[in-house]
Structure formats: structure tokens, C-alpha cells
Amino acid sequence: MAELTPLSSLAVGASAVVREFPKQGVAFLRLREMGLLPGTSLTLVRTAPMGDPLEIKFRGYNLTLRKTEADFILVEAK
């Protein structure tokens, strides 16, 4: 089985697949409604100079996340 890492640890420009996602929390409910679900492919586009926030691209659009939210999203690097 491939190693799972937090989305916040992904290198800029790297692609990954979401494998685990928190099932509770308002922010995560909103992300699920936007289509960020387990099995979704994404690319880390960039991070701010201090690493927070970070911008990801999935399903044809870009989304900015706080690092504290990205810490709870586990991904499998491609």
C-alpha cells in the first residue's frame, strides 16, 4: 500500500489523490460540497511564502486552503 501524507506536506507542482478526509467539521463539509472527496486527483499549485495558505487545483478549478485544514487531508502522491 502506498504511503499517505498530509496534503500540506506535498511538494509544489506535485499531483496526488485524496485518500482520507475528515468526516466532521464545517470546513470539511464545505470542501466535500465543492467536490473534494476521497479519490479526487489534485495538484498543489503554490503556497504562500510562509507555507500558509496553499492553493490546489482539482476538477478544473483552483482552491485555496489553510494549512491547518490541509494537515487533515491525507493524500497518496502520484
Tab-separated table of N, CA, C and O in Angstrom:
chain	number	residue	atom	x	y	z
A	1	MET	N	0.838	-1.178	0.000
A	1	MET	CA	0.000	0.000	0.000
A	1	MET	C	0.884	1.241	0.000
A	1	MET	O	1.894	1.297	0.681
A	2	ALA	N	0.479	2.234	-0.780
A	2	ALA	CA	1.263	3.450	-0.889
A	2	ALA	C	1.188	4.251	0.404
A	2	ALA	O	0.230	4.160	1.157
A	3	GLU	N	2.202	5.044	0.612
A	3	GLU	CA	2.279	5.861	1.821
A	3	GLU	C	1.355	7.073	1.710
A	3	GLU	O	1.320	7.738	0.680
A	4	LEU	N	0.634	7.352	2.771
A	4	LEU	CA	-0.249	8.518	2.814
A	4	LEU	C	0.460	9.646	3.544
A	4	LEU	O	1.081	9.422	4.582
A	5	THR	N	0.364	10.842	2.981
A	5	THR	CA	0.974	12.016	3.592
A	5	THR	C	-0.066	13.123	3.669
A	5	THR	O	-0.998	13.164	2.865
A	6	PRO	N	0.094	14.055	4.608
A	6	PRO	CA	-0.830	15.191	4.651
A	6	PRO	C	-0.686	16.040	3.387
A	6	PRO	O	0.415	16.203	2.856
A	7	LEU	N	-1.776	16.576	2.923
A	7	LEU	CA	-1.754	17.458	1.753
A	7	LEU	C	-0.787	18.610	1.972
A	7	LEU	O	-0.116	19.041	1.042
A	8	SER	N	-0.683	19.078	3.184
A	8	SER	CA	0.208	20.206	3.486
A	8	SER	C	1.683	19.856	3.281
A	8	SER	O	2.511	20.751	3.182
A	9	SER	N	2.026	18.568	3.209
A	9	SER	CA	3.417	18.145	3.031
A	9	SER	C	3.772	17.895	1.577
A	9	SER	O	4.936	17.607	1.263
A	10	LEU	N	2.817	17.993	0.681
A	10	LEU	CA	3.051	17.752	-0.736
A	10	LEU	C	3.946	18.854	-1.299
A	10	LEU	O	3.836	20.015	-0.918
A	11	ALA	N	4.827	18.503	-2.222
A	11	ALA	CA	5.702	19.496	-2.858
A	11	ALA	C	4.921	20.303	-3.890
A	11	ALA	O	3.996	19.779	-4.524
A	12	VAL	N	5.279	21.560	-4.054
A	12	VAL	CA	4.630	22.415	-5.049
A	12	VAL	C	4.824	21.797	-6.433
A	12	VAL	O	5.922	21.375	-6.795
A	13	GLY	N	3.727	21.688	-7.171
A	13	GLY	CA	3.747	21.102	-8.513
A	13	GLY	C	3.458	19.614	-8.528
A	13	GLY	O	3.237	19.038	-9.592
A	14	ALA	N	3.446	18.980	-7.365
A	14	ALA	CA	3.201	17.540	-7.280
A	14	ALA	C	1.701	17.250	-7.367
A	14	ALA	O	0.870	18.060	-6.959
A	15	SER	N	1.388	16.089	-7.903
A	15	SER	CA	0.000	15.644	-8.005
A	15	SER	C	-0.230	14.492	-7.036
A	15	SER	O	0.694	13.737	-6.732
A	16	ALA	N	-1.463	14.352	-6.597
A	16	ALA	CA	-1.804	13.310	-5.629
A	16	ALA	C	-3.284	12.986	-5.736
A	16	ALA	O	-4.040	13.671	-6.420
A	17	VAL	N	-3.668	11.928	-5.044
A	17	VAL	CA	-5.070	11.512	-4.968
A	17	VAL	C	-5.480	11.559	-3.504
A	17	VAL	O	-4.762	11.049	-2.637
A	18	VAL	N	-6.625	12.167	-3.219
A	18	VAL	CA	-7.137	12.232	-1.848
A	18	VAL	C	-7.547	10.818	-1.430
A	18	VAL	O	-8.287	10.138	-2.135
A	19	ARG	N	-7.048	10.364	-0.291
A	19	ARG	CA	-7.380	9.025	0.209
A	19	ARG	C	-8.200	9.063	1.489
A	19	ARG	O	-9.081	8.238	1.674
A	20	GLU	N	-7.905	9.993	2.390
A	20	GLU	CA	-8.669	10.085	3.641
A	20	GLU	C	-9.006	11.542	3.892
A	20	GLU	O	-8.197	12.431	3.642
A	21	PHE	N	-10.203	11.725	4.437
A	21	PHE	CA	-10.748	13.063	4.571
A	21	PHE	C	-11.579	13.108	5.846
A	21	PHE	O	-12.362	12.194	6.097
A	22	PRO	N	-11.442	14.139	6.675
A	22	PRO	CA	-12.256	14.195	7.898
A	22	PRO	C	-13.745	14.176	7.577
A	22	PRO	O	-14.191	14.778	6.610
A	23	LYS	N	-14.492	13.471	8.393
A	23	LYS	CA	-15.934	13.349	8.157
A	23	LYS	C	-16.734	14.380	8.939
A	23	LYS	O	-17.935	14.492	8.765
A	24	GLN	N	-16.066	15.146	9.800
A	24	GLN	CA	-16.756	16.161	10.597
A	24	GLN	C	-16.049	17.499	10.440
A	24	GLN	O	-14.889	17.557	10.060
A	25	GLY	N	-16.784	18.562	10.744
A	25	GLY	CA	-16.215	19.897	10.687
A	25	GLY	C	-16.837	20.696	9.553
A	25	GLY	O	-17.044	20.174	8.464
A	26	VAL	N	-17.144	21.947	9.855
A	26	VAL	CA	-17.812	22.806	8.882
A	26	VAL	C	-16.953	23.006	7.639
A	26	VAL	O	-17.447	22.934	6.509
A	27	ALA	N	-15.664	23.248	7.838
A	27	ALA	CA	-14.780	23.484	6.697
A	27	ALA	C	-14.731	22.258	5.788
A	27	ALA	O	-14.752	22.392	4.557
A	28	PHE	N	-14.707	21.072	6.372
A	28	PHE	CA	-14.611	19.867	5.558
A	28	PHE	C	-15.934	19.551	4.865
A	28	PHE	O	-15.949	18.999	3.769
A	29	LEU	N	-17.051	19.905	5.488
A	29	LEU	CA	-18.347	19.758	4.827
A	29	LEU	C	-18.367	20.631	3.574
A	29	LEU	O	-18.778	20.200	2.506
A	30	ARG	N	-17.895	21.856	3.717
A	30	ARG	CA	-17.854	22.782	2.580
A	30	ARG	C	-16.941	22.243	1.473
A	30	ARG	O	-17.290	22.313	0.295
A	31	LEU	N	-15.809	21.672	1.841
A	31	LEU	CA	-14.891	21.113	0.839
A	31	LEU	C	-15.537	19.930	0.118
A	31	LEU	O	-15.377	19.771	-1.088
A	32	ARG	N	-16.272	19.098	0.861
A	32	ARG	CA	-16.970	17.965	0.226
A	32	ARG	C	-18.019	18.478	-0.749
A	32	ARG	O	-18.180	17.943	-1.847
A	33	GLU	N	-18.734	19.526	-0.359
A	33	GLU	CA	-19.738	20.097	-1.258
A	33	GLU	C	-19.108	20.652	-2.532
A	33	GLU	O	-19.738	20.687	-3.580
A	34	MET	N	-17.844	21.078	-2.430
A	34	MET	CA	-17.137	21.612	-3.589
A	34	MET	C	-16.506	20.507	-4.429
A	34	MET	O	-15.900	20.789	-5.457
A	35	GLY	N	-16.634	19.255	-3.998
A	35	GLY	CA	-16.154	18.141	-4.798
A	35	GLY	C	-14.824	17.557	-4.389
A	35	GLY	O	-14.293	16.690	-5.072
A	36	LEU	N	-14.274	18.013	-3.284
A	36	LEU	CA	-13.021	17.438	-2.801
A	36	LEU	C	-13.364	16.223	-1.948
A	36	LEU	O	-13.698	16.352	-0.773
A	37	LEU	N	-13.295	15.060	-2.564
A	37	LEU	CA	-13.703	13.808	-1.943
A	37	LEU	C	-12.577	12.782	-2.057
A	37	LEU	O	-11.683	12.942	-2.890
A	38	PRO	N	-12.632	11.717	-1.262
A	38	PRO	CA	-11.656	10.643	-1.455
A	38	PRO	C	-11.705	10.146	-2.903
A	38	PRO	O	-12.780	9.979	-3.479
A	39	GLY	N	-10.531	9.962	-3.498
A	39	GLY	CA	-10.425	9.538	-4.896
A	39	GLY	C	-10.232	10.696	-5.861
A	39	GLY	O	-9.958	10.483	-7.036
A	40	THR	N	-10.347	11.929	-5.377
A	40	THR	CA	-10.171	13.106	-6.230
A	40	THR	C	-8.692	13.356	-6.485
A	40	THR	O	-7.888	13.385	-5.561
A	41	SER	N	-8.328	13.557	-7.752
A	41	SER	CA	-6.955	13.923	-8.106
A	41	SER	C	-6.788	15.420	-7.964
A	41	SER	O	-7.701	16.185	-8.293
A	42	LEU	N	-5.630	15.829	-7.484
A	42	LEU	CA	-5.351	17.258	-7.322
A	42	LEU	C	-3.878	17.530	-7.558
A	42	LEU	O	-3.062	16.622	-7.571
A	43	THR	N	-3.578	18.808	-7.755
A	43	THR	CA	-2.199	19.269	-7.898
A	43	THR	C	-1.984	20.439	-6.948
A	43	THR	O	-2.837	21.329	-6.875
A	44	LEU	N	-0.879	20.427	-6.233
A	44	LEU	CA	-0.546	21.572	-5.383
A	44	LEU	C	0.102	22.625	-6.275
A	44	LEU	O	1.192	22.423	-6.803
A	45	VAL	N	-0.591	23.734	-6.472
A	45	VAL	CA	-0.154	24.774	-7.403
A	45	VAL	C	0.920	25.653	-6.780
A	45	VAL	O	1.957	25.914	-7.376
A	46	ARG	N	0.665	26.144	-5.563
A	46	ARG	CA	1.628	27.017	-4.890
A	46	ARG	C	1.258	27.172	-3.421
A	46	ARG	O	0.149	26.839	-3.023
A	47	THR	N	2.226	27.686	-2.686
A	47	THR	CA	1.978	28.030	-1.288
A	47	THR	C	2.418	29.467	-1.073
A	47	THR	O	3.244	29.998	-1.810
A	48	ALA	N	1.869	30.108	-0.048
A	48	ALA	CA	2.304	31.445	0.317
A	48	ALA	C	3.724	31.352	0.873
A	48	ALA	O	4.188	30.263	1.228
A	49	PRO	N	4.437	32.478	0.960
A	49	PRO	CA	5.833	32.442	1.416
A	49	PRO	C	6.043	31.723	2.750
A	49	PRO	O	7.038	31.046	2.925
A	50	MET	N	5.117	31.828	3.679
A	50	MET	CA	5.284	31.140	4.957
A	50	MET	C	4.590	29.773	4.961
A	50	MET	O	4.454	29.141	6.009
A	51	GLY	N	4.130	29.317	3.795
A	51	GLY	CA	3.520	27.997	3.681
A	51	GLY	C	2.037	27.947	3.973
A	51	GLY	O	1.435	26.873	3.975
A	52	ASP	N	1.428	29.091	4.225
A	52	ASP	CA	0.005	29.129	4.553
A	52	ASP	C	-0.593	30.418	4.008
A	52	ASP	O	-0.093	31.509	4.336
A	53	PRO	N	-1.603	30.382	3.191
A	53	PRO	CA	-2.362	29.224	2.733
A	53	PRO	C	-1.665	28.535	1.558
A	53	PRO	O	-0.607	28.958	1.108
A	54	LEU	N	-2.313	27.476	1.060
A	54	LEU	CA	-1.817	26.787	-0.126
A	54	LEU	C	-2.943	26.669	-1.140
A	54	LEU	O	-4.113	26.652	-0.795
A	55	GLU	N	-2.537	26.636	-2.406
A	55	GLU	CA	-3.509	26.601	-3.500
A	55	GLU	C	-3.429	25.260	-4.207
A	55	GLU	O	-2.346	24.834	-4.589
A	56	ILE	N	-4.588	24.625	-4.363
A	56	ILE	CA	-4.645	23.352	-5.083
A	56	ILE	C	-5.544	23.507	-6.302
A	56	ILE	O	-6.376	24.416	-6.353
A	57	LYS	N	-5.347	22.625	-7.267
A	57	LYS	CA	-6.198	22.602	-8.450
A	57	LYS	C	-6.806	21.213	-8.564
A	57	LYS	O	-6.093	20.212	-8.491
A	58	PHE	N	-8.129	21.172	-8.669
A	58	PHE	CA	-8.821	19.907	-8.890
A	58	PHE	C	-10.131	20.187	-9.610
A	58	PHE	O	-10.678	21.280	-9.505
A	59	ARG	N	-10.586	19.217	-10.363
A	59	ARG	CA	-11.851	19.329	-11.108
A	59	ARG	C	-11.938	20.610	-11.936
A	59	ARG	O	-13.008	21.187	-12.106
A	60	GLY	N	-10.792	21.108	-12.417
A	60	GLY	CA	-10.776	22.246	-13.324
A	60	GLY	C	-10.788	23.612	-12.675
A	60	GLY	O	-10.877	24.620	-13.370
A	61	TYR	N	-10.716	23.674	-11.353
A	61	TYR	CA	-10.625	24.994	-10.725
A	61	TYR	C	-9.630	24.991	-9.567
A	61	TYR	O	-9.232	23.945	-9.076
A	62	ASN	N	-9.229	26.199	-9.187
A	62	ASN	CA	-8.250	26.363	-8.118
A	62	ASN	C	-8.963	26.717	-6.821
A	62	ASN	O	-9.968	27.428	-6.833
A	63	LEU	N	-8.406	26.234	-5.732
A	63	LEU	CA	-8.983	26.452	-4.411
A	63	LEU	C	-7.853	26.722	-3.433
A	63	LEU	O	-6.806	26.085	-3.488
A	64	THR	N	-8.056	27.681	-2.554
A	64	THR	CA	-7.068	27.999	-1.524
A	64	THR	C	-7.533	27.427	-0.194
A	64	THR	O	-8.680	27.587	0.192
A	65	LEU	N	-6.619	26.727	0.471
A	65	LEU	CA	-6.892	26.098	1.768
A	65	LEU	C	-5.922	26.607	2.810
A	65	LEU	O	-4.778	26.910	2.507
A	66	ARG	N	-6.387	26.644	4.053
A	66	ARG	CA	-5.475	26.920	5.158
A	66	ARG	C	-4.624	25.678	5.396
A	66	ARG	O	-5.087	24.546	5.206
A	67	LYS	N	-3.409	25.881	5.858
A	67	LYS	CA	-2.532	24.754	6.140
A	67	LYS	C	-3.127	23.858	7.224
A	67	LYS	O	-2.998	22.645	7.167
A	68	THR	N	-3.817	24.468	8.192
A	68	THR	CA	-4.414	23.669	9.264
A	68	THR	C	-5.501	22.735	8.729
A	68	THR	O	-5.729	21.676	9.298
A	69	GLU	N	-6.178	23.117	7.651
A	69	GLU	CA	-7.165	22.232	7.023
A	69	GLU	C	-6.454	21.155	6.202
A	69	GLU	O	-6.828	19.979	6.237
A	70	ALA	N	-5.423	21.565	5.468
A	70	ALA	CA	-4.691	20.622	4.609
A	70	ALA	C	-3.963	19.556	5.433
A	70	ALA	O	-3.715	18.455	4.933
A	71	ASP	N	-3.643	19.868	6.686
A	71	ASP	CA	-2.970	18.886	7.547
A	71	ASP	C	-3.829	17.641	7.775
A	71	ASP	O	-3.304	16.561	8.028
A	72	PHE	N	-5.155	17.779	7.694
A	72	PHE	CA	-6.066	16.661	7.974
A	72	PHE	C	-6.480	15.880	6.738
A	72	PHE	O	-7.182	14.883	6.843
A	73	ILE	N	-6.082	16.339	5.566
A	73	ILE	CA	-6.421	15.652	4.316
A	73	ILE	C	-5.225	14.793	3.924
A	73	ILE	O	-4.147	15.311	3.631
A	74	LEU	N	-5.406	13.480	3.922
A	74	LEU	CA	-4.314	12.569	3.588
A	74	LEU	C	-4.385	12.205	2.122
A	74	LEU	O	-5.445	11.857	1.602
A	75	VAL	N	-3.231	12.293	1.457
A	75	VAL	CA	-3.164	12.048	0.020
A	75	VAL	C	-2.107	10.998	-0.292
A	75	VAL	O	-1.192	10.753	0.485
A	76	GLU	N	-2.255	10.394	-1.469
A	76	GLU	CA	-1.269	9.449	-1.997
A	76	GLU	C	-0.634	10.122	-3.200
A	76	GLU	O	-1.329	10.433	-4.174
A	77	ALA	N	0.665	10.372	-3.137
A	77	ALA	CA	1.364	11.035	-4.242
A	77	ALA	C	1.338	10.152	-5.483
A	77	ALA	O	1.404	8.928	-5.394
A	78	LYS	N	1.225	10.789	-6.652
A	78	LYS	CA	1.232	10.046	-7.927
A	78	LYS	C	2.655	9.840	-8.396
A	78	LYS	O	3.529	10.607	-8.153
